[in-house]
C-alpha positions as a Python dict, from the first residue, in 0.01 Angstrom:
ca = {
    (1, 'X'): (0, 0, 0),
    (2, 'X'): (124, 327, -78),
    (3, 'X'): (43, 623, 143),
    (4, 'X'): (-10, 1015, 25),
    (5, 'X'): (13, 1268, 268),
    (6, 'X'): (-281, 1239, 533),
    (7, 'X'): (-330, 851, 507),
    (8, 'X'): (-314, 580, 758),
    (9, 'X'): (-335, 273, 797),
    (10, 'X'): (-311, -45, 1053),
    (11, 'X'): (-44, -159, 1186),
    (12, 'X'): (38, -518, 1303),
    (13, 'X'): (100, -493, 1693),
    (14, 'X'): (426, -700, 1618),
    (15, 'X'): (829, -562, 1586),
    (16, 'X'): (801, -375, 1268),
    (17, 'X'): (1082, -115, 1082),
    (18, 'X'): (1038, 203, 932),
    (19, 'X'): (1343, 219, 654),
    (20, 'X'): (1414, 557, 506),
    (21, 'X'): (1588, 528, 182),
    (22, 'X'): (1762, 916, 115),
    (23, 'X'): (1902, 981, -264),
    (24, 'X'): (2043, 1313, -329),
    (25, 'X'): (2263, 1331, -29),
    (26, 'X'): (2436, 1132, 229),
    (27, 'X'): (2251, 1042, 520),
    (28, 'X'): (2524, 1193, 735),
    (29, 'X'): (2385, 1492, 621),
    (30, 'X'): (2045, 1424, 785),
    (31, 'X'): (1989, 1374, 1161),
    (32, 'X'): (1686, 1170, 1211),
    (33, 'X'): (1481, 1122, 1511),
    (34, 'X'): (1202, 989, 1693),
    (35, 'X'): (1022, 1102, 1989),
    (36, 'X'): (800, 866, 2226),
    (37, 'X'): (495, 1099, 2363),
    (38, 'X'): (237, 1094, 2584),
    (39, 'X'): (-136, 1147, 2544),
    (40, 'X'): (-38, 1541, 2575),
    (41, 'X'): (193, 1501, 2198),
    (42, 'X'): (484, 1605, 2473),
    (43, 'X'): (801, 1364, 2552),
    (44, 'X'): (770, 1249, 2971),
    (45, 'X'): (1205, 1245, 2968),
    (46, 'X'): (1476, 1229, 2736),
    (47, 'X'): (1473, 846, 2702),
    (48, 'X'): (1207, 977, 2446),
    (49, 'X'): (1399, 1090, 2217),
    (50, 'X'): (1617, 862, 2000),
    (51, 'X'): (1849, 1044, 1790),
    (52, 'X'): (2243, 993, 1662),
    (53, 'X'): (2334, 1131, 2064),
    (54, 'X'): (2119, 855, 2155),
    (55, 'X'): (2066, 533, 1989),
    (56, 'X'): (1857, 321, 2155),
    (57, 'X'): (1604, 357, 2502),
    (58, 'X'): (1695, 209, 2793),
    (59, 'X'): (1393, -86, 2709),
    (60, 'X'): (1552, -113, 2375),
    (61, 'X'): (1185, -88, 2209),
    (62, 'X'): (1301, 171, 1966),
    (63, 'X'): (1689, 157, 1764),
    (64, 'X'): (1789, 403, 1538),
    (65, 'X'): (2056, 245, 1271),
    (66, 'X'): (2225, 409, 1021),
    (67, 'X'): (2405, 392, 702),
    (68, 'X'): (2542, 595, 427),
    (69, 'X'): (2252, 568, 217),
    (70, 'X'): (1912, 471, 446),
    (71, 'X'): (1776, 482, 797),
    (72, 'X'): (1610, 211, 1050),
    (73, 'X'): (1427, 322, 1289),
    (74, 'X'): (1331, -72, 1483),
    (75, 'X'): (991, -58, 1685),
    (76, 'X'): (873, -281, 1919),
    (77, 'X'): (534, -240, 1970),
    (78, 'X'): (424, -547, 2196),
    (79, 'X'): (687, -407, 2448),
    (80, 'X'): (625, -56, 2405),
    (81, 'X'): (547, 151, 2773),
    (82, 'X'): (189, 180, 2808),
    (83, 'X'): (259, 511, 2865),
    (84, 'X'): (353, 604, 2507),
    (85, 'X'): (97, 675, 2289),
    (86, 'X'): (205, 814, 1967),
    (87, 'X'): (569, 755, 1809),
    (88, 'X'): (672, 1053, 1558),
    (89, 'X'): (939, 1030, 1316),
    (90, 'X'): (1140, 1331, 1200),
    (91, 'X'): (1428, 1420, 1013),
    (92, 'X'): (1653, 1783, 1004),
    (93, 'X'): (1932, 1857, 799),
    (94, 'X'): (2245, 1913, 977),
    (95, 'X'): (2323, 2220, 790),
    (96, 'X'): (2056, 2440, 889),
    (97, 'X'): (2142, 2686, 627),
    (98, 'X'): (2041, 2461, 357),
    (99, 'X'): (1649, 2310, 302),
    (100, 'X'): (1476, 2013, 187),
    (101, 'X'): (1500, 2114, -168),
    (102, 'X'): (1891, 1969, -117),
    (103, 'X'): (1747, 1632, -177),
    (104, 'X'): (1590, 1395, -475),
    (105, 'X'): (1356, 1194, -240),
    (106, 'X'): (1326, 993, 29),
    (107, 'X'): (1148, 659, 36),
    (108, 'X'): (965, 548, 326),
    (109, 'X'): (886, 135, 416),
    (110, 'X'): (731, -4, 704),
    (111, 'X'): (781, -354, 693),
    (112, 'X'): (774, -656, 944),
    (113, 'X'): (814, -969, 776),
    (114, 'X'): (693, -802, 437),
    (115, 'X'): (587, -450, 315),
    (116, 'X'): (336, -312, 507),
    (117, 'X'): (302, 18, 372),
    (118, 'X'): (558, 244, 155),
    (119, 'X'): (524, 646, 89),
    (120, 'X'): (766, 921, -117),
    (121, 'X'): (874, 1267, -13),
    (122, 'X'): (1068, 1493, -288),
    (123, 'X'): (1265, 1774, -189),
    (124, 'X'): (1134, 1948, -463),
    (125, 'X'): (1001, 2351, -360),
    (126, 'X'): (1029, 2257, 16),
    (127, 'X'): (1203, 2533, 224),
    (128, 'X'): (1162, 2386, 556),
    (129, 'X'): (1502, 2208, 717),
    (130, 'X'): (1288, 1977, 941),
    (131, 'X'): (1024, 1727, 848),
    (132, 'X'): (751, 1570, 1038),
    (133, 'X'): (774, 1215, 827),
    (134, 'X'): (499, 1035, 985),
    (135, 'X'): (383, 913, 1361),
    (136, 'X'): (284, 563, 1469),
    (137, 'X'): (-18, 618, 1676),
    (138, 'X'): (-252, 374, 1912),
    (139, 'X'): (-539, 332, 1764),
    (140, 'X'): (-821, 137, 2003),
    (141, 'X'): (-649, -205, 2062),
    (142, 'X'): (-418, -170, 1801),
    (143, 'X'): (-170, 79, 1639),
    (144, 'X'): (-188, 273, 1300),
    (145, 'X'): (82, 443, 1077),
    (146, 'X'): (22, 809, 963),
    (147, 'X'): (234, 961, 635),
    (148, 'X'): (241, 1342, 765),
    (149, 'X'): (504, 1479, 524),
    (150, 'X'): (486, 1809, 705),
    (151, 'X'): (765, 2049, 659),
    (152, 'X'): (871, 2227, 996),
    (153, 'X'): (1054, 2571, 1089),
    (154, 'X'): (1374, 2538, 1272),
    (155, 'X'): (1644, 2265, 1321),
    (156, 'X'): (1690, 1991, 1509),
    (157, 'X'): (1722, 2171, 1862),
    (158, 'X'): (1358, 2332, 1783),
    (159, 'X'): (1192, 2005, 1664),
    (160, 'X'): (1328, 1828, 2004),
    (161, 'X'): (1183, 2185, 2179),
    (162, 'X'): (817, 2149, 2016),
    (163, 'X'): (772, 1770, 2141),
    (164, 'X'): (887, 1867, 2511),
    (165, 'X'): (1237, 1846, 2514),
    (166, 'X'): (1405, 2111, 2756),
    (167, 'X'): (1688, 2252, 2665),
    (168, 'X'): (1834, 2536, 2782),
    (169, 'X'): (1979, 2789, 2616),
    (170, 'X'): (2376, 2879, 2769),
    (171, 'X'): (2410, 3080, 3067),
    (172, 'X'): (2704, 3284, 3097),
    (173, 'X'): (2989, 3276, 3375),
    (174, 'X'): (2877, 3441, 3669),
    (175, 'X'): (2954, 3465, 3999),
    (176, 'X'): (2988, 3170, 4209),
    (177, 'X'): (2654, 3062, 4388),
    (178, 'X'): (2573, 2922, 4703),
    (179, 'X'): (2406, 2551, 4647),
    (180, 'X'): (2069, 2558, 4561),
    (181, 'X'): (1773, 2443, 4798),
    (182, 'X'): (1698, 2121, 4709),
    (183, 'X'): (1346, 2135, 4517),
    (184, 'X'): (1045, 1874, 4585),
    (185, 'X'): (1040, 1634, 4334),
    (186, 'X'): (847, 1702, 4010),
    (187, 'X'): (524, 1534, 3907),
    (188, 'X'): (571, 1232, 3657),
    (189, 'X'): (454, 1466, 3389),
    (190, 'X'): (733, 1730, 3369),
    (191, 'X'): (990, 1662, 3131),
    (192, 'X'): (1335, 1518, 3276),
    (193, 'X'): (1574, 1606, 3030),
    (194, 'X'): (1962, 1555, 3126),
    (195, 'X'): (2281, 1727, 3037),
    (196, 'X'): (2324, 1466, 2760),
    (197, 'X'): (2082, 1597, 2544),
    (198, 'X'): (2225, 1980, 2592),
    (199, 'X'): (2577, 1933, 2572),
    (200, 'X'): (2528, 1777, 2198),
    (201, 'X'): (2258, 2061, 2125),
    (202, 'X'): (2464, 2340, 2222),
    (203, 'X'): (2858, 2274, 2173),
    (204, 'X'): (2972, 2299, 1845),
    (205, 'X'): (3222, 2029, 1816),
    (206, 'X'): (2985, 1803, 1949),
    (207, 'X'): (2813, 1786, 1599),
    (208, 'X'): (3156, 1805, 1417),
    (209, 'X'): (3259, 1458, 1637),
    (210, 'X'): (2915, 1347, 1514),
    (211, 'X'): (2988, 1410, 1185),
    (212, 'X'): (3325, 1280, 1167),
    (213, 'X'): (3267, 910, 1399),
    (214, 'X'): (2932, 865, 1134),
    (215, 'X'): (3173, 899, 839),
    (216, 'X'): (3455, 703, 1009),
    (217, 'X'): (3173, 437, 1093),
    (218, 'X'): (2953, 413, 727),
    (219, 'X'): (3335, 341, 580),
    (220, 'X'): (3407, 85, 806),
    (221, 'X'): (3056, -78, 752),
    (222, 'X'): (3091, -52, 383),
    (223, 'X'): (3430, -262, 406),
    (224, 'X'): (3249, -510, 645),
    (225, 'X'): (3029, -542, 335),
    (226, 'X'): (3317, -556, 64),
    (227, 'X'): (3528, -872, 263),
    (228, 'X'): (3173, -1015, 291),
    (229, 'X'): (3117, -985, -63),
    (230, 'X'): (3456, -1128, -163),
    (231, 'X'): (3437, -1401, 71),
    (232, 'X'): (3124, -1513, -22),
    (233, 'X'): (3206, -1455, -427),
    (234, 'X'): (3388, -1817, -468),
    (235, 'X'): (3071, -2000, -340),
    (236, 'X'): (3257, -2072, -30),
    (237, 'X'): (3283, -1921, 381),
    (238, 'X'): (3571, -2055, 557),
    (239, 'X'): (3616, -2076, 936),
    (240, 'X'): (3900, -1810, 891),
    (241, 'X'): (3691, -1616, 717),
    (242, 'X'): (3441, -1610, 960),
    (243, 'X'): (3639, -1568, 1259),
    (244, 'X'): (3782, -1244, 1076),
    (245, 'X'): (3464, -1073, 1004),
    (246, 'X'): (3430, -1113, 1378),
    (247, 'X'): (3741, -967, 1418),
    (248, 'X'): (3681, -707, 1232),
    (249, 'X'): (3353, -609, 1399),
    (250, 'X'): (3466, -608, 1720),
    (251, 'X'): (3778, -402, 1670),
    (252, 'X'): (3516, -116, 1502),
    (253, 'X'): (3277, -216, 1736),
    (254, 'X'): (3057, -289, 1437),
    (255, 'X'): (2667, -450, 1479),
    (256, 'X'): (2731, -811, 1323),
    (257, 'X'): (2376, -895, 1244),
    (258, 'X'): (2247, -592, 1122),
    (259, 'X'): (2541, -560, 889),
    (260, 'X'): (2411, -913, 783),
    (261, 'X'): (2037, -766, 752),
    (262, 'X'): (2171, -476, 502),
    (263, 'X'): (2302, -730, 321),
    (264, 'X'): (2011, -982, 299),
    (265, 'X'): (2044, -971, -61),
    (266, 'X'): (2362, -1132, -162),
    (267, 'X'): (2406, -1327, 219),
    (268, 'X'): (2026, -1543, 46),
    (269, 'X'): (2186, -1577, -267),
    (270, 'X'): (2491, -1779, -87),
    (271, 'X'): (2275, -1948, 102),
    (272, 'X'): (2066, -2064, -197),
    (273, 'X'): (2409, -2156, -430),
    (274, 'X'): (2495, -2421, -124),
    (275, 'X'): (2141, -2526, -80),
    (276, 'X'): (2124, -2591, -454),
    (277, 'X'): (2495, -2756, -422),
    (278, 'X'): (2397, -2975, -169),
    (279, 'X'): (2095, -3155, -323),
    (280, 'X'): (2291, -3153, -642),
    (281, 'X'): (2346, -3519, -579),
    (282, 'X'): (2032, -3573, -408),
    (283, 'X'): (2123, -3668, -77),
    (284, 'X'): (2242, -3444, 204),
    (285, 'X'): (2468, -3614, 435),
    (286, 'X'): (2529, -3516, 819),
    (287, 'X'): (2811, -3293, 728),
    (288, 'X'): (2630, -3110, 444),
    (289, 'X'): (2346, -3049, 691),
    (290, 'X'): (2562, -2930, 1029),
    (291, 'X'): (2757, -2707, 731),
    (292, 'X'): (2434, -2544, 614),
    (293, 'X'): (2289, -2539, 977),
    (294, 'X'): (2619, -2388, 1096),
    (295, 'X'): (2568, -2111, 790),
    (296, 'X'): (2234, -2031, 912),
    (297, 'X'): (2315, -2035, 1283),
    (298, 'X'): (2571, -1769, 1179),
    (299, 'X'): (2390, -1520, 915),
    (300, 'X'): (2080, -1554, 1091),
    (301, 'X'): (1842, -1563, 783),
    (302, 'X'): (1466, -1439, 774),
    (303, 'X'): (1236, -1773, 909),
    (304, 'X'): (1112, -1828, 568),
    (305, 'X'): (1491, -1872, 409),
    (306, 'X'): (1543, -2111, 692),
    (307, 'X'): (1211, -2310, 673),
    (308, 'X'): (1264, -2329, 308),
    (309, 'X'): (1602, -2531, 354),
    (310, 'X'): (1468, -2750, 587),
    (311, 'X'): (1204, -2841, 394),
    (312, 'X'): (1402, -2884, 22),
    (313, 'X'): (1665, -3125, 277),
    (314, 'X'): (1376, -3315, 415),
    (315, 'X'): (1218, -3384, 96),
    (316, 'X'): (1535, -3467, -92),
    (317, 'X'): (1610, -3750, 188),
    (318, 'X'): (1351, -3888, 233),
    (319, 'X'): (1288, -3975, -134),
    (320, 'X'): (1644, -4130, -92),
    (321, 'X'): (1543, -4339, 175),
    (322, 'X'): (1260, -4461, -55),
    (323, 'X'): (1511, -4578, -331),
    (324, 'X'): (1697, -4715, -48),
    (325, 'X'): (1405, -4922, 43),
    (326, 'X'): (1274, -4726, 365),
    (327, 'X'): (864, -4756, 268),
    (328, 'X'): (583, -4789, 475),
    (329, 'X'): (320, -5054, 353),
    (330, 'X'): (-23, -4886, 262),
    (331, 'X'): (-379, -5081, 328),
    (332, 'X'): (-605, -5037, 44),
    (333, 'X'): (-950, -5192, -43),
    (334, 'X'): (-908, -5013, -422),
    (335, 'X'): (-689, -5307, -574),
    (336, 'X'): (-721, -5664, -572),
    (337, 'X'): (-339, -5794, -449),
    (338, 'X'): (-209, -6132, -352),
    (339, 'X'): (-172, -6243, -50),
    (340, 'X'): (223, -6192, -45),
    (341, 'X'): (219, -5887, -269),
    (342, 'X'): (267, -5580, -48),
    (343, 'X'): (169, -5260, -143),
    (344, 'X'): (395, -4943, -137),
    (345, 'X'): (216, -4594, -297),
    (346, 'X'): (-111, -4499, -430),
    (347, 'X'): (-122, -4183, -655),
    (348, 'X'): (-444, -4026, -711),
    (349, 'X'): (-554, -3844, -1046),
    (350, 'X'): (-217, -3938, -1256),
    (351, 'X'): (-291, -3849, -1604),
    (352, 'X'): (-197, -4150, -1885),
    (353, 'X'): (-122, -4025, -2228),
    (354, 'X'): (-142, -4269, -2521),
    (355, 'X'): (7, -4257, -2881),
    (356, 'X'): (-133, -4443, -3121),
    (357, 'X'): (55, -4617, -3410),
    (358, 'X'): (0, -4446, -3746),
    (359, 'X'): (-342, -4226, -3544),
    (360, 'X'): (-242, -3820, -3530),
    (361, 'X'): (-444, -3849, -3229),
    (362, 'X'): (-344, -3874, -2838),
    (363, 'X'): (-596, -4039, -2619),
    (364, 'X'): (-569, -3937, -2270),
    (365, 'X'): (-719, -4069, -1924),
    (366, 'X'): (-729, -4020, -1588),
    (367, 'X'): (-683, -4281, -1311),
    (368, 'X'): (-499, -4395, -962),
    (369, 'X'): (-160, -4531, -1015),
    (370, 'X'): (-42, -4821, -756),
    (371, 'X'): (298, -4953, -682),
    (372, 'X'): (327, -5293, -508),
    (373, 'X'): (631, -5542, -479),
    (374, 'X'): (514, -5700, -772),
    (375, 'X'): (316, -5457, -1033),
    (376, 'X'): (221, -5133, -1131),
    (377, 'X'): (-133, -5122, -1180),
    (378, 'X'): (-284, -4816, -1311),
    (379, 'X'): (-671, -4807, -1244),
    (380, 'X'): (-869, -4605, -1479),
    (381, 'X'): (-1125, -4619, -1802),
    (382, 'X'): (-784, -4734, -1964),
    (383, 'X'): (-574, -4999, -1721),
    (384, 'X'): (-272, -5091, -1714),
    (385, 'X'): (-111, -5424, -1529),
    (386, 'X'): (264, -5398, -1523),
    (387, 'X'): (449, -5675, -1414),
    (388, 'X'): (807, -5564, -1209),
    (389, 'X'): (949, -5860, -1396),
    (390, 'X'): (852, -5723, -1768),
    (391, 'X'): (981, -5300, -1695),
    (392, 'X'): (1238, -5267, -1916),
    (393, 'X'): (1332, -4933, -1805),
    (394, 'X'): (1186, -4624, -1621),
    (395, 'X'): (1253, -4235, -1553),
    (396, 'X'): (1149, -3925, -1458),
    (397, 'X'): (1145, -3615, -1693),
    (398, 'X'): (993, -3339, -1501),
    (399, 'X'): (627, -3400, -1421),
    (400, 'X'): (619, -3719, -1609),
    (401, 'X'): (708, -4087, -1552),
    (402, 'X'): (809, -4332, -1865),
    (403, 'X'): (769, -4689, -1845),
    (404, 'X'): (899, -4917, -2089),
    (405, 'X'): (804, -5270, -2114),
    (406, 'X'): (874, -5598, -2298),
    (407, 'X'): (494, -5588, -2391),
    (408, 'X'): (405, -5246, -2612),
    (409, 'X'): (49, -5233, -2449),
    (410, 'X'): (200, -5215, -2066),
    (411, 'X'): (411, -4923, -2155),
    (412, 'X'): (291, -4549, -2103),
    (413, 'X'): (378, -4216, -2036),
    (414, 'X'): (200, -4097, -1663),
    (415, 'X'): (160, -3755, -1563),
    (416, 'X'): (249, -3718, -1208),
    (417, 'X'): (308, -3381, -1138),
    (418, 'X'): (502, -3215, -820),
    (419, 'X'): (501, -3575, -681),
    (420, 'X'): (700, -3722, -958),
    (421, 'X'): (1013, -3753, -774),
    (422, 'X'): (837, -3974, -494),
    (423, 'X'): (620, -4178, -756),
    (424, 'X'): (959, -4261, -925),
    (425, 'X'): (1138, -4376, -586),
    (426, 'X'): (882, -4583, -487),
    (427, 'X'): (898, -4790, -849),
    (428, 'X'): (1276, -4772, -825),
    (429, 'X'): (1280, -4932, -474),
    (430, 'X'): (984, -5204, -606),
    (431, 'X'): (1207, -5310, -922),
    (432, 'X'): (1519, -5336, -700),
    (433, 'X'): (1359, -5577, -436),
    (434, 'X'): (1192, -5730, -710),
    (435, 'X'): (1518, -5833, -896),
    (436, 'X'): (1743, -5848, -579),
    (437, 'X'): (1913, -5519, -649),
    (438, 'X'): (2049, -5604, -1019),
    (439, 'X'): (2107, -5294, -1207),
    (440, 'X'): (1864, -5224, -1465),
    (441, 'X'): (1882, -4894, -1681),
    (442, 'X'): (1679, -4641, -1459),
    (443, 'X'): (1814, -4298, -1439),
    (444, 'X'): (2054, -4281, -1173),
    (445, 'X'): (2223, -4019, -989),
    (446, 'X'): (2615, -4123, -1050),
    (447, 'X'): (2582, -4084, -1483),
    (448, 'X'): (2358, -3734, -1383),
    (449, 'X'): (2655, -3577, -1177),
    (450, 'X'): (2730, -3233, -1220),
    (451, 'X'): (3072, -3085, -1167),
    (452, 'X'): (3154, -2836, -848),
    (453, 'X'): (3288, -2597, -1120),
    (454, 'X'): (3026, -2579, -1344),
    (455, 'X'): (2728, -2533, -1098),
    (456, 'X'): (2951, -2252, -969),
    (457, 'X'): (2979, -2096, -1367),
    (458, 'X'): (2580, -2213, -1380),
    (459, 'X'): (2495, -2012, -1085),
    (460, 'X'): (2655, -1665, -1189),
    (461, 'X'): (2553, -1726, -1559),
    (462, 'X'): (2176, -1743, -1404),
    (463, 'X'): (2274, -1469, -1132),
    (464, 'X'): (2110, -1726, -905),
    (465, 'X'): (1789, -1718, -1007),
    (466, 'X'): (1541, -1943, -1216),
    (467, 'X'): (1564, -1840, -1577),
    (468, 'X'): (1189, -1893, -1661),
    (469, 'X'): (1025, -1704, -1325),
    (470, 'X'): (1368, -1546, -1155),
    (471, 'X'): (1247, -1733, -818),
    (472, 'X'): (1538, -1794, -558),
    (473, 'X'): (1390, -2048, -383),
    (474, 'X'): (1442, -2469, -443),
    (475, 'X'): (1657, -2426, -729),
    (476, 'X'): (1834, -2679, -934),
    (477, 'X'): (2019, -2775, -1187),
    (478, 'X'): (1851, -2852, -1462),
    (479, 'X'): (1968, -3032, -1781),
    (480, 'X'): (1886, -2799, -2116),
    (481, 'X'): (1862, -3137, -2345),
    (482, 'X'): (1721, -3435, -2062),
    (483, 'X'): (2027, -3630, -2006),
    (484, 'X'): (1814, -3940, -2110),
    (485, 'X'): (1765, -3779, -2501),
    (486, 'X'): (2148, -3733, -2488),
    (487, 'X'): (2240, -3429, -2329),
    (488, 'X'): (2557, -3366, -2153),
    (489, 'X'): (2650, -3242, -1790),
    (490, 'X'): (2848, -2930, -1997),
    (491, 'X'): (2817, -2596, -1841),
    (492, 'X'): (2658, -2467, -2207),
    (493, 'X'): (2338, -2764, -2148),
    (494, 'X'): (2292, -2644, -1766),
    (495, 'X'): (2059, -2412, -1622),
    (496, 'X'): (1881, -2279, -1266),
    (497, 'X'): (1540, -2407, -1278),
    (498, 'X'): (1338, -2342, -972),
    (499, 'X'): (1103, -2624, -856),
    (500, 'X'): (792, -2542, -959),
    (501, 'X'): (915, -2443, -1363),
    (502, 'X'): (1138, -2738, -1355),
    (503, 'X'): (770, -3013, -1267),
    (504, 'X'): (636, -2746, -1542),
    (505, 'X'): (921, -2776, -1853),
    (506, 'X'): (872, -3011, -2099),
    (507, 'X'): (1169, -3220, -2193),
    (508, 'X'): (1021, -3322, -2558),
    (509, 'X'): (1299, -3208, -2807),
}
């Protein structure tokens, strides 16, 4: 949803962000800041106001982070002091002889797991060097979010001013005082604003440290990003390399895993290349799987990267453990079996195409496809009754299974769909029993391999992504030509297919 000036809308009462994106100038240029108030629009103390002199409250329900080119302001909302009811976000320029104008635009998302909301200011005719950006606001039993985009008359000192902050101007030297008469305390209401706050308002070379520690720290983060980048550029992250990013961060006194957040981008594309590496040979050992857990343990990926590799692991193993022979017997009361014939899978609605000879036509029909220990027997307006003993050979292509056998009639192309993977290790497991584990001229894994260096040439060809749909997620390597019509394991017949387009392509050349 995109917000104009004026609009709101609901917020999740869940940790959410509010990312500022500046182009035009360098956020160093910009001080932005939030202020916590009460149901009076006026700050209670100056743990209220987060701002570069001031990071973080001491509940830690509101971080400011910043880089050279955006601004995170984190919010936790569930933990937020009943107290607070409205959150405003601001931004001043540092320079308070220059305006608004200075800048292209700033983009504006609120985001917890996804994109809640976005919203555009341009610099464009504004005079003003403060903006009111927007405020977070309870609303009922829940919070909303409203895009203000209201210019504002004076720098940063006077924005802090207008929500309650008191700071006072300089008094000069004068004669030494007696102590003061200790007052009576003040009601909860009355602002308690420290010296913090008024040293960095009103010395100079205060804001000229600022300025200078900001730059000092957006060049250190941006070569925290570069050795990421060329450590993760040869597909690999060694233990050195890990233990010097550490290094590193600790001697700048760097944030690890936001640095790791910034670069969610290239940190899921590594994590995808190994993922797809891994299942390359469809099986993922122990070692694989502590190597990828030991990755994610590290990076600390969003949820849905990490579910996602769980599941594509889980999947790929246990259809290995089928092939292996690790099937649980079904009870059915659809086919008629012998008593020492065990049954292993039942597909519903598989999809039987038929060729006739010298007939332009293809007759197709629907049915339930059943694998036992001693046939395949497809159930439908067309049957089929394969012996184990008479399958010549079978494989996979895609979404569709091929069966040949020593009688023309018992032979047939099925359509399986997403489950064609599991439909195939369940007959591969049957004919092996079946014949004692002799060899017989299914597709297997070994003759399939693909080379470590040419998935690695694959994946930057592709720029990890899917070449049909650019997905990221369950990739693999795909054969061009299917290796079963004669195509190669080159680099030139390779490509990124993601799951779903790779059930989807049709290998028919």
């Amino acid at each position: 949803m995109e917000l104009v000036a004026g609009a709101n809308t609901i917020i999740p009462t869940s940790p959410i962000s509010i990312e500022i994106q500046i182009f035009g100038i360098d956020s160093s240029e910009l001080d932005f800041s939030a202020y916590s108030l009460a149901t009076n629009a006026k700050v209670c103390s100056d743990d209220d106001m987060i701002f570069y002199g001031q990071l973080h409250n001491k509940s830690q329900t509101i971080k400011l982070i910043q880089t050279s080119s955006s601004v995170y302001f984190q919010i936790n909302l569930p933990e937020l002091s009943p107290q607070i009811n409205k959150i405003s976000i601001c931004a001043t320029l540092a320079d308070e002889q220059q305006n608004f104008s200075s800048i292209n635009y700033l983009n504006i998302k609120i985001k917890n797991s996804n994109v809640i909301a976005t919203s555009r200011i341009t610099g464009q005719h504004r005079s003003e060097v403060a903006l009111i950006i927007g405020e977070f606001y309870r609303y009922q039993q829940s919070w909303k979010f409203r895009f203000i985009s209201q210019g504002f008359n004076g720098g940063l000192k006077s924005l802090a001013e207008h929500f309650g902050v008191n700071i006072a101007d300089e008094q000069p030297l004068s004669e030494v005082s007696p102590p003061p008469i200790p007052s009576q305390a003040t009601s909860d209401t009355t602002p308690n604003i420290s010296n913090t706050l008024r040293d960095i308002f009103l010395s100079p070379l205060k804001l000229i440290e600022k300025r200078k520690k900001q730059k000092e720290l957006q060049l250190k983060q941006k070569e925290f990003q570069s050795k990421l980048s060329q450590y993760l550029s040869d597909g690999k992250l060694t233990n050195q390399e890990r233990q010097q990013l550490d290094e590193f961060c600790i001697e700048h006194k760097l944030d690890k895993q936001q640095l790791f957040k910034q670069s969610s981008l290239l940190i899921n594309n590594f994590l995808h290349f190994t993922l797809a590496n891994i299942i390359a040979d469809r099986f993922v050992g122990k070692d694989e799987h502590d190597f990828i857990n030991c990755l994610c343990d590290y990076f600390q990926p969003d949820q849905s990267i990490i579910s996602e590799i769980k599941n594509t692991i889980q999947r790929v193993n246990n259809i290995e453990k089928i092939k292996k022979g690790d099937v649980k017997l079904i009870q059915t009361n659809e086919i008629v079996v012998k008593n020492s014939e065990l049954i292993y899978l039942h597909q519903k609605d598989v999809l039987l195409t038929v060729q006739r000879k010298n007939a332009n036509n293809v007759e197709r029909y629907r049915g339930d496809l059943f694998v036992t220990s001693e046939r395949i027997i497809y159930k439908s307006d067309k049957p089929k009754n394969i012996l184990i003993s008479n399958i010549i050979s079978y494989e996979s292509n895609k979404n569709m299974i091929f069966i040949t056998s020593k009688t023309a009639n018992n032979s047939g192309e099925f359509y399986i769909g997403k489950d064609v993977d599991f439909v195939e290790a369940h007959i591969e497991q049957s004919v092996k029993r079946f014949h004692r584990q002799i060899d017989l001229r299914q597709s297997t894994n070994n003759t399939r391999h693909i080379t470590q260096e040419t998935r690695n040439t694959v994946w930057q060809r592709c720029n990890g992504r899917c070449v049909e749909c650019s997905s990221t997620s369950y990739l693999e390597f795909d054969h061009i030509i299917p290796f079963s019509k004669g195509g190669s394991n080159s680099e030139n017949n390779i490509q990124l297919l993601c799951r779903a387009c790779n059930l989807n392509k049709s290998d028919r050349i």
